[in-house]
Amino acid sequence: MSSTAAASEAYIDASASWESFNLDPRLLQALDQVGFEKPTLIQSNAIPLALEEKRDIIAKASTGSGKTGAYSIPIVQNLLAESDGSSHHIKSIILVPTRELSTQVFKFIEKLLLYSNNSIQVVNLSSNMNDQVLKSLLINKPEIIVSTPNKLIQVLEAQAEESEKLIDLSTVRNLTIDEVDLILSYGYFEDLQKLETYLPIKKNLQTFLMSATINDELNELKTKFCTKPAILKLNDENVYHNNLMQYYVKTTEFDKFLLAYVIFKLNLIKGKTLVFVNNIERGYRLKLFMEQFGIRSCILNSELPINSRLHIIDEFNKNVYNLLIATDETVEEADVEEEEEEEGEQKEQKDSKKSKSKSKKNKNNDYGVTRGSDFQNVACVLNFDLPVSSKAYIHRIGRTARAGKSGMALSFVIPTKEFGKHKVASLKTAKRDEKVLRRVLKQQLRNGFEIKPYQFDMKQVEGFRYRSEDAFRAVSQTAIKEARIKELKNELVNSDKLKRFFEENPQDLATLRHDKELRPTRIQSHLKRVPEYLLPESARQDVKNIGFVPFHKNKGRGKGKKKPTRSKADPLKSFKHRK
Ligand SMILES: Nc1ncnc2c1ncn2[C@@H]1O[C@H](COP(=O)(O)OP(=O)(O)OP(=O)(O)O)[C@@H](O)[C@H]1O
């Protein structure tokens, strides 16, 4: 069995087994190798529909519920069943919204093909290989192509002039669109329309459309690509998020920084934390601020080269880094509009064309980490900046408590009366924080979940204010600009090294750290130490006795269940000093 962690009992479908789907022995062996003992609910529902009934499928299932397997397993099974090992044709196209996800899905399929003796080939079109390498891979007519819609169309259009067609989609038998609503909101709709002209639509083409949240725009795609699809809407949030504790803290614009300092310096969160901010500049501001206290973190945003982005996620998953500050660049007006409409606040009809073109700006980034990315063992998602919609909230918190594991989500919320009071620490999106919080609370409650208010003991936190203000002042606009350029330069060098050594020297990769200090202009080394007098009483007397956030499974979280005991529900209350 491999290192892939076993899923919890609630997460898998105990009544089903891989054997019951008549899977190819090579695939069964691969599933055993990745450590999937039994299918998850979405997998046990989707696989028979796809394999036995040959249905098109539209599936909505919770984040972290195993949707990748739900479509990849039938794809690989069909290919293994058909393959004679000699002739090759492109049979399956898998479209995903981001390059990160493209790599992730590609790697997963490679694992499923481990015992297929190269009879089936898979290519990641969106990876960073040069044209010659890509050409050599495509010449072999790989059975599966994983790509963003944009990249696929680019290659198809570029070859239109050439006599030899590298990609011939007339042989395609399966089209999968993962995170389909995000694909639409990224402005990929036109690319999908173009794709229609290359694919044998509705002629023997099986289609899978997958997402954790599904919107109305999907109807157009459904009519275009599907024939009598089976619609799977698993009401599974309460199964998957039973292990997720959710809290929010009402605070002020500056105190977000103060609290982040206290939380990370005093190690109040045990395990890896993924911090979400709403723009790139905020990410660097927070990193530079925390750096002064000796708190190391990595940055993840669309500015960084793709190789670095993938390496950072990989290393974070291998526990090389504890703290990752990711910019959520899906903070879209379209999302906000959509929610306002849903709640009847905006009566006017949405001009769908306008909203499609508006979100198009994201498309060229092909970047996104709130959706689909399989971050492993994330103990806490900290919404340093609250997202702008409850949909975005679902996807962010879905980066923790995955595969039945436990996790915690903590969100900082700026009350409307506090908005705009601290010029430098202020953020435009925070104006709507309270409104968004109301929606998030309502939406989570519908699924039986409570997001509890969390009160920090501000008397204890107050002692850290002076140092925070000092450190915050040092992070000037110029310091941020310089740090941004420096990081970019570092990562370009890293990315180049990564490119050259990717395959040959995997050990060398480990030495490329992404959490190096970026150093704001003014260095204040005294800030790295927390003096004894600032520690809470208990921490001063006996560091070993100080508590930490318990991330073990808590059975009492679900709807109508018994409330957890205070010590379990109040994880941030006790302080631990970072050594
Ligand atoms: N049958 C299974 N048994 C055990 N673990 C599984 C199984 N299927 C998937 N997993 C694990 O569950 C995690 C989540 O799976 P996956 O990334 O497919 O979720 P998802 O539904 O696509 O989530 P998202 O909506 O966030 O993209 C992964 O770490 C994966 O390895």
XYZ file of C-alpha atoms and ligand atoms in Angstrom:
610
model
C 0.000 0.000 0.000
C 1.203 3.485 -0.736
C 1.437 6.603 1.338
C -1.997 7.942 0.354
C -3.860 8.308 3.600
C -6.834 6.084 4.196
C -10.188 7.788 4.138
C -12.356 7.851 7.237
C -15.400 5.607 7.539
C -17.870 8.408 6.945
C -16.090 9.315 3.788
C -16.174 6.030 1.919
C -19.066 3.938 0.723
C -18.701 0.870 2.899
C -21.406 -0.981 0.996
C -19.452 -0.875 -2.273
C -16.216 -2.460 -3.425
C -13.925 -1.933 -6.412
C -14.392 -5.561 -7.409
C -18.139 -5.042 -7.867
C -17.433 -2.709 -10.824
C -15.652 -5.437 -12.820
C -12.525 -3.336 -13.103
C -9.454 -4.472 -14.987
C -6.980 -6.259 -12.661
C -4.278 -3.718 -13.609
C -6.509 -0.918 -12.421
C -7.454 -2.797 -9.250
C -3.772 -3.237 -8.500
C -3.143 0.476 -9.042
C -6.015 1.402 -6.717
C -4.548 -0.865 -4.096
C -1.181 0.818 -4.624
C -2.587 4.333 -4.087
C -4.282 3.095 -0.939
C -7.907 3.444 -1.983
C -9.476 0.471 -0.235
C -13.064 1.303 -1.090
C -14.775 3.840 -3.319
C -16.103 7.098 -1.933
C -19.816 7.885 -2.286
C -19.429 9.886 -5.478
C -17.221 7.166 -6.946
C -19.611 4.326 -6.119
C -22.468 6.343 -7.633
C -20.721 7.559 -10.756
C -18.637 4.550 -11.807
C -21.484 2.076 -12.546
C -23.446 4.791 -14.380
C -20.411 5.542 -16.506
C -19.289 1.973 -17.123
C -22.408 -0.189 -17.182
C -24.994 2.300 -18.373
C -22.571 4.400 -20.489
C -24.364 7.526 -19.318
C -23.223 11.107 -19.532
C -22.838 12.415 -15.993
C -23.250 15.773 -14.337
C -21.978 15.450 -10.783
C -22.102 17.825 -7.881
C -20.317 16.548 -4.803
C -18.582 18.145 -1.886
C -14.976 19.382 -1.972
C -12.533 16.596 -1.157
C -15.083 13.870 -1.877
C -13.038 12.088 -4.541
C -14.470 13.475 -7.786
C -11.148 13.032 -9.617
C -11.385 9.283 -9.095
C -15.078 9.297 -10.027
C -14.242 10.312 -13.590
C -10.646 9.031 -13.998
C -11.393 5.452 -12.971
C -14.091 4.905 -15.660
C -11.895 6.633 -18.251
C -8.924 4.381 -17.500
C -11.134 1.277 -17.241
C -12.685 1.913 -20.670
C -9.286 2.484 -22.231
C -7.798 -0.662 -20.697
C -10.782 -2.688 -21.882
C -10.459 -1.379 -25.453
C -6.697 -1.270 -25.787
C -4.912 -3.787 -27.985
C -1.591 -2.261 -26.933
C -0.489 -1.525 -30.498
C -2.587 1.215 -32.132
C -2.950 4.556 -30.362
C -5.581 7.295 -30.702
C -6.606 10.244 -28.607
C -9.652 8.929 -26.752
C -10.174 11.151 -23.775
C -9.943 14.875 -23.111
C -9.966 16.133 -19.530
C -10.365 19.876 -19.132
C -9.545 21.655 -15.872
C -9.480 25.373 -15.031
C -5.894 25.758 -13.801
C -2.418 24.505 -14.584
C -2.002 23.385 -10.983
C -5.036 21.157 -11.330
C -3.904 19.902 -14.712
C -0.679 18.633 -13.151
C -2.523 17.117 -10.216
C -4.999 15.215 -12.383
C -2.207 14.111 -14.728
C -0.205 12.695 -11.806
C -3.251 10.872 -10.444
C -3.967 9.242 -13.812
C -0.326 8.247 -14.123
C -0.775 6.405 -10.830
C -3.867 4.635 -12.151
C -1.847 3.552 -15.187
C 1.065 2.228 -13.158
C 0.450 -1.410 -14.142
C -0.772 -0.813 -17.673
C 2.665 -1.372 -19.131
C 2.518 1.823 -21.178
C -0.381 0.565 -23.247
C -2.190 3.799 -22.354
C -0.436 7.168 -22.516
C -1.409 10.392 -20.797
C -0.100 13.885 -21.571
C -0.405 17.079 -19.558
C -0.765 19.718 -22.244
C -0.624 22.582 -19.759
C 2.716 21.633 -18.247
C 5.725 23.783 -18.932
C 7.423 21.670 -21.562
C 8.815 23.206 -24.709
C 7.132 22.748 -28.083
C 9.568 20.086 -29.270
C 9.015 17.870 -26.234
C 5.268 18.356 -26.488
C 5.346 17.497 -30.163
C 7.250 14.290 -29.517
C 4.676 13.265 -26.916
C 1.697 14.106 -29.105
C 3.095 12.228 -32.093
C 2.511 9.021 -30.105
C -1.224 9.842 -29.967
C -1.664 9.657 -26.192
C -5.007 8.182 -25.190
C -5.622 10.834 -22.540
C -4.959 14.567 -22.756
C -5.289 16.720 -19.643
C -5.356 20.458 -20.290
C -6.895 23.818 -19.598
C -9.398 24.721 -22.370
C -7.236 27.657 -23.383
C -4.094 25.589 -23.965
C -5.962 22.932 -25.909
C -7.509 25.499 -28.234
C -4.118 27.201 -28.660
C -2.545 23.953 -29.842
C -5.512 23.105 -32.062
C -5.492 26.532 -33.690
C -1.718 26.560 -34.140
C -1.817 23.267 -36.006
C -4.606 24.435 -38.325
C -1.955 25.881 -40.680
C 0.205 22.759 -40.637
C -0.204 19.743 -42.852
C 0.370 17.204 -40.098
C -2.220 17.301 -37.314
C -0.722 16.529 -33.927
C -4.072 16.446 -32.202
C -6.931 14.779 -33.974
C -10.021 14.882 -31.801
C -12.275 12.939 -34.134
C -11.367 9.740 -32.266
C -12.267 11.144 -28.842
C -14.825 9.082 -26.915
C -14.849 10.917 -23.618
C -14.900 14.575 -22.667
C -14.562 15.490 -19.000
C -14.836 19.006 -17.654
C -13.710 19.233 -14.042
C -14.613 22.212 -11.827
C -17.015 23.058 -14.595
C -18.491 26.171 -13.005
C -15.036 27.648 -12.508
C -14.177 26.889 -16.123
C -17.208 28.931 -17.062
C -16.442 31.774 -14.697
C -12.851 31.940 -15.973
C -14.247 32.951 -19.322
C -13.474 29.650 -21.011
C -16.940 29.442 -22.497
C -15.760 30.633 -25.912
C -12.992 28.033 -25.895
C -15.553 25.348 -25.151
C -17.693 26.605 -28.012
C -14.723 26.366 -30.344
C -14.023 22.874 -29.102
C -17.402 21.822 -30.410
C -16.086 22.096 -33.959
C -13.249 19.656 -33.265
C -15.091 17.015 -31.261
C -17.513 14.321 -32.400
C -20.203 15.831 -30.184
C -23.113 13.529 -29.407
C -21.705 10.922 -31.765
C -20.560 8.312 -29.357
C -19.058 10.891 -27.006
C -19.494 10.320 -23.296
C -19.354 13.486 -21.200
C -18.631 14.026 -17.502
C -19.179 17.452 -15.978
C -17.974 17.721 -12.374
C -18.037 20.345 -9.632
C -18.648 20.993 -5.962
C -20.894 23.945 -6.789
C -23.001 24.132 -9.912
C -24.673 27.171 -11.439
C -27.222 27.948 -14.141
C -24.716 28.638 -16.895
C -24.157 24.916 -16.882
C -27.423 24.404 -18.743
C -25.891 25.699 -21.948
C -23.021 23.246 -21.686
C -25.414 20.473 -20.813
C -27.386 21.024 -24.018
C -24.221 21.379 -26.048
C -22.236 18.407 -24.832
C -24.557 15.962 -23.075
C -27.202 13.464 -24.089
C -29.704 12.615 -21.363
C -27.143 12.993 -18.593
C -27.510 11.321 -15.221
C -27.490 14.151 -12.712
C -25.781 13.230 -9.469
C -26.297 15.728 -6.707
C -24.870 14.236 -3.594
C -26.119 15.914 -0.478
C -22.887 15.102 1.181
C -21.646 18.236 2.901
C -22.631 16.888 6.296
C -20.697 13.693 5.617
C -17.505 15.340 4.465
C -17.429 18.386 6.652
C -18.326 16.638 9.850
C -14.691 16.840 10.856
C -14.405 20.516 10.142
C -14.602 23.064 12.952
C -15.460 26.544 11.771
C -14.898 29.818 13.592
C -15.026 33.491 12.818
C -13.459 36.395 14.655
C -14.796 39.931 14.419
C -11.791 42.174 14.521
C -10.348 45.410 13.157
C -8.281 46.025 10.058
C -5.025 46.339 11.936
C -5.806 43.641 14.485
C -5.888 41.041 11.728
C -2.120 41.475 11.573
C -1.791 41.530 15.331
C -3.783 38.308 15.682
C -1.838 36.600 12.892
C 1.376 37.459 14.749
C 0.040 36.049 18.020
C -1.399 32.914 16.411
C 1.747 31.968 14.527
C 4.396 33.203 16.912
C 2.825 31.400 19.832
C 2.099 28.326 17.760
C -1.608 28.366 18.542
C -2.349 26.243 15.518
C -0.866 22.823 15.484
C -0.119 21.626 11.995
C -0.022 23.202 8.575
C -1.950 26.381 7.860
C -3.129 27.737 4.554
C -3.731 31.480 4.786
C -5.925 33.134 2.153
C -5.565 36.792 1.244
C -7.500 38.651 -1.442
C -4.690 40.200 -3.452
C -1.010 39.714 -4.174
C 0.129 42.849 -2.378
C -1.614 41.705 0.854
C 0.238 38.407 0.652
C 3.622 40.138 0.618
C 2.542 42.603 3.292
C 1.616 39.761 5.616
C 4.741 37.773 4.813
C 7.055 40.748 5.411
C 5.202 41.638 8.598
C 5.549 38.125 10.019
C 9.118 37.744 8.820
C 10.183 40.366 11.313
C 9.100 38.078 14.112
C 11.016 35.175 12.602
C 7.809 33.554 11.306
C 8.629 31.947 7.980
C 6.049 31.499 5.289
C 5.745 30.801 1.573
C 3.854 32.848 -0.930
C 1.662 31.459 -3.684
C 0.198 33.674 -6.386
C -0.251 33.953 -10.130
C 2.857 36.103 -10.561
C 5.156 33.209 -9.783
C 6.277 30.933 -12.604
C 4.262 27.743 -12.937
C 7.195 25.444 -12.031
C 7.673 27.291 -8.769
C 3.943 27.208 -8.041
C 3.801 23.472 -8.535
C 6.957 22.928 -6.498
C 5.633 25.050 -3.623
C 2.387 23.027 -3.496
C 4.371 19.792 -3.681
C 6.701 20.801 -0.870
C 3.832 22.079 1.255
C 2.158 18.704 0.792
C 5.376 17.000 1.873
C 5.348 19.099 5.056
C 8.478 21.080 4.125
C 6.604 24.292 4.928
C 4.130 24.925 7.697
C 2.637 28.153 6.563
C 1.506 29.047 3.081
C 0.034 32.443 2.200
C -2.029 31.985 -0.954
C -3.681 34.744 -2.893
C -7.208 33.826 -3.851
C -7.490 35.419 -7.238
C -10.944 34.054 -7.889
C -12.346 36.937 -5.880
C -14.676 37.872 -8.690
C -17.347 40.399 -9.185
C -19.256 37.715 -11.052
C -19.499 35.666 -7.869
C -20.834 38.593 -5.913
C -23.391 39.427 -8.565
C -24.526 35.856 -8.708
C -25.152 35.684 -4.997
C -26.919 39.000 -4.893
C -29.220 37.821 -7.606
C -29.891 34.566 -5.841
C -31.028 36.468 -2.799
C -33.214 38.795 -4.801
C -31.250 41.894 -3.859
C -30.551 42.772 -7.431
C -33.686 42.532 -9.488
C -32.244 43.413 -12.846
C -31.478 40.585 -15.170
C -27.816 39.765 -15.465
C -26.259 40.439 -18.805
C -24.539 37.097 -19.085
C -22.268 38.184 -21.898
C -21.016 41.043 -19.780
C -20.290 38.814 -16.830
C -18.474 36.276 -18.979
C -16.164 38.854 -20.467
C -15.622 40.510 -17.112
C -14.157 37.398 -15.562
C -12.060 36.737 -18.587
C -9.121 38.550 -17.035
C -8.414 35.473 -14.938
C -8.206 33.146 -17.846
C -4.717 33.928 -18.960
C -3.354 33.273 -15.495
C -4.470 29.666 -15.472
C -3.820 30.029 -11.743
C -6.020 28.990 -8.894
C -5.551 27.186 -5.638
C -8.914 27.450 -3.934
C -10.459 25.013 -6.378
C -9.569 21.404 -6.871
C -6.056 21.619 -5.437
C -5.523 18.605 -3.243
C -3.591 20.162 -0.384
C -2.697 17.367 1.976
C -3.042 17.427 5.734
C -3.935 21.079 6.096
C -4.850 21.556 9.751
C -6.250 25.038 9.337
C -7.515 27.364 6.657
C -7.209 30.948 7.846
C -9.295 33.424 5.897
C -7.098 36.388 6.737
C -9.266 38.224 4.212
C -12.824 36.950 3.989
C -13.802 35.845 0.480
C -16.497 37.813 -1.324
C -19.057 35.055 -1.658
C -20.267 32.015 0.235
C -19.397 29.887 -2.779
C -15.768 30.970 -2.578
C -15.889 30.231 1.168
C -16.957 26.628 0.498
C -14.067 26.071 -1.863
C -11.505 27.659 0.425
C -12.490 25.657 3.504
C -12.536 22.575 1.280
C -8.720 22.712 1.260
C -8.790 21.324 4.813
C -10.638 18.329 6.269
C -10.106 16.493 2.978
C -10.504 12.757 2.526
C -12.297 12.473 5.853
C -9.495 14.119 7.860
C -10.068 16.721 10.554
C -9.492 20.416 10.089
C -10.368 23.891 11.164
C -11.378 27.056 9.355
C -10.914 30.440 11.003
C -12.128 33.624 9.323
C -11.322 37.219 10.172
C -14.319 39.482 9.685
C -14.306 43.288 9.629
C -17.528 44.777 11.034
C -18.911 47.503 8.746
C -18.329 50.208 11.362
C -14.642 49.293 11.451
C -14.154 49.411 7.697
C -11.736 52.024 6.321
C -10.421 53.088 9.717
C -6.830 51.967 9.168
C -5.729 53.317 5.829
C -2.827 50.939 5.210
C -4.325 47.767 6.650
C -7.674 48.345 4.977
C -8.885 46.244 2.058
C -11.709 47.115 -0.339
C -13.456 43.752 -0.186
C -13.788 43.992 3.611
C -16.564 46.536 3.166
C -18.906 43.634 2.513
C -17.498 41.304 5.171
C -20.560 41.348 7.399
C -22.877 40.744 4.482
C -20.758 37.860 3.250
C -20.553 36.441 6.754
C -24.362 36.454 7.028
C -24.595 34.492 3.803
C -21.890 32.070 4.785
C -23.559 31.462 8.175
C -26.906 30.869 6.499
C -25.486 28.629 3.857
C -23.488 26.519 6.337
C -26.509 26.272 8.615
C -28.532 24.852 5.737
C -26.040 21.979 5.723
C -26.290 21.593 9.466
C -23.091 23.422 10.400
C -22.501 26.141 12.852
C -19.707 28.665 12.491
C -18.913 29.729 15.995
C -17.820 33.197 16.962
C -14.397 33.111 18.533
C -13.226 35.548 21.153
C -9.531 36.042 21.628
C -8.519 37.021 25.081
C -7.661 40.540 23.996
C -6.107 41.373 27.359
C -3.385 38.847 26.620
C -3.120 39.850 22.981
C -2.790 43.554 23.875
C 0.763 43.039 25.109
C 1.817 42.303 21.539
C 0.324 45.431 20.025
C 3.280 47.747 20.349
C 5.640 45.309 18.615
C 3.057 44.658 15.892
C 2.681 48.347 15.176
C 6.427 48.682 14.970
C 6.739 45.760 12.552
C 3.749 46.874 10.503
C 5.252 50.352 10.003
C 8.422 48.796 8.633
C 6.478 47.180 5.816
C 6.320 50.167 3.528
C 4.939 50.188 0.008
C 8.514 50.291 -1.306
C 9.471 47.305 0.851
C 6.558 45.348 -0.609
C 7.483 46.324 -4.150
C 11.095 45.312 -3.596
C 10.080 42.043 -1.973
C 7.785 41.275 -4.872
C 10.566 41.824 -7.393
C 13.055 39.891 -5.283
C 10.689 36.943 -4.909
C 10.000 36.960 -8.615
C 13.721 36.943 -9.403
C 14.327 34.148 -6.876
C 11.515 32.135 -8.308
C 12.596 32.676 -11.893
C 15.987 31.261 -10.966
C 14.293 28.482 -9.017
C 11.929 27.838 -11.873
C 14.777 27.584 -14.325
C 16.617 25.190 -12.077
C 13.410 23.282 -11.568
C 12.923 22.978 -15.269
C 16.409 21.641 -15.894
C 16.561 19.287 -12.946
C 12.940 18.291 -12.696
C 13.426 14.769 -13.879
C 17.125 14.013 -13.392
C 17.884 15.348 -9.923
C 14.842 15.223 -7.708
C 17.079 15.582 -4.622
C 18.302 18.961 -5.790
C 14.757 20.176 -5.833
C 14.519 19.789 -2.115
C 17.216 22.428 -1.633
C 15.192 25.089 -3.427
C 13.369 26.748 -0.599
C 10.501 29.073 -1.281
C 10.123 30.466 2.214
C 13.350 32.480 2.333
C 13.267 35.852 4.048
C 12.432 38.708 1.714
C 13.384 41.326 4.342
C 11.729 44.679 4.404
C 14.076 47.668 4.452
C 14.279 48.057 8.222
C 15.526 44.983 10.046
C 14.565 44.705 13.690
C 16.143 41.545 14.972
C 14.867 42.080 18.529
C 11.327 41.396 17.273
C 12.106 37.774 16.538
C 12.174 36.945 20.235
C 9.075 37.034 22.383
C 10.137 38.330 25.787
C 9.005 36.377 28.811
C 6.807 39.195 30.095
C 4.624 39.012 26.973
C 3.856 35.360 27.417
C 0.708 34.434 29.296
C 1.172 33.271 32.853
C 0.864 29.606 32.028
C 3.444 29.825 29.273
C 5.962 31.428 31.548
C 5.700 28.766 34.217
C 5.826 25.612 32.166
C 5.962 25.645 28.411
C 5.392 21.920 28.175
C 1.978 22.133 29.782
C 0.615 24.579 27.315
C -2.124 23.381 25.035
C -2.459 23.419 21.305
C -5.164 23.104 18.736
C -6.541 19.604 18.770
C -7.280 18.504 15.230
C -8.489 15.058 16.033
C -11.828 13.903 14.800
C -14.647 15.228 16.912
C -17.736 13.104 16.674
C -20.069 15.715 18.134
C -19.883 18.235 15.292
C -22.853 17.311 13.168
C -26.377 18.573 13.099
C -28.298 17.947 16.269
C -25.370 16.278 17.919
C -23.989 16.898 21.357
C -21.888 20.008 21.751
C -18.172 19.377 22.096
C -16.534 19.977 25.433
C -15.041 23.398 25.925
C -11.434 22.278 25.763
C -11.992 20.696 22.360
C -14.092 23.500 20.969
C -11.824 26.275 22.099
C -8.543 25.378 20.502
C -6.952 28.788 20.274
C -7.451 29.680 23.890
C -4.163 28.440 25.294
C -0.789 29.747 24.316
C 2.311 27.892 23.342
C 5.606 29.543 22.775
C 7.346 28.850 19.451
C 10.848 27.650 20.182
N -11.604 5.962 -2.684
C -10.789 6.711 -1.982
N -10.235 6.234 -0.845
C -9.384 7.003 -0.111
N -9.025 8.274 -0.425
C -9.538 8.786 -1.544
C -10.438 8.043 -2.389
N -10.762 8.823 -3.453
C -10.110 9.991 -3.288
N -9.368 9.976 -2.152
C -8.516 11.066 -1.638
O -9.382 12.140 -1.274
C -8.772 13.396 -1.513
C -9.737 14.289 -2.289
O -9.997 13.746 -3.574
P -10.230 14.684 -4.846
O -9.087 15.640 -4.987
O -10.574 13.827 -5.977
O -11.506 15.486 -4.331
P -12.474 16.431 -5.131
O -13.848 15.941 -4.877
O -12.021 16.550 -6.548
O -12.264 17.803 -4.350
P -12.335 19.325 -4.919
O -13.770 19.647 -5.166
O -11.744 20.118 -3.815
O -11.526 19.319 -6.146
C -7.477 13.114 -2.270
O -6.394 13.233 -1.377
C -7.619 11.683 -2.722
O -6.358 11.049 -2.762
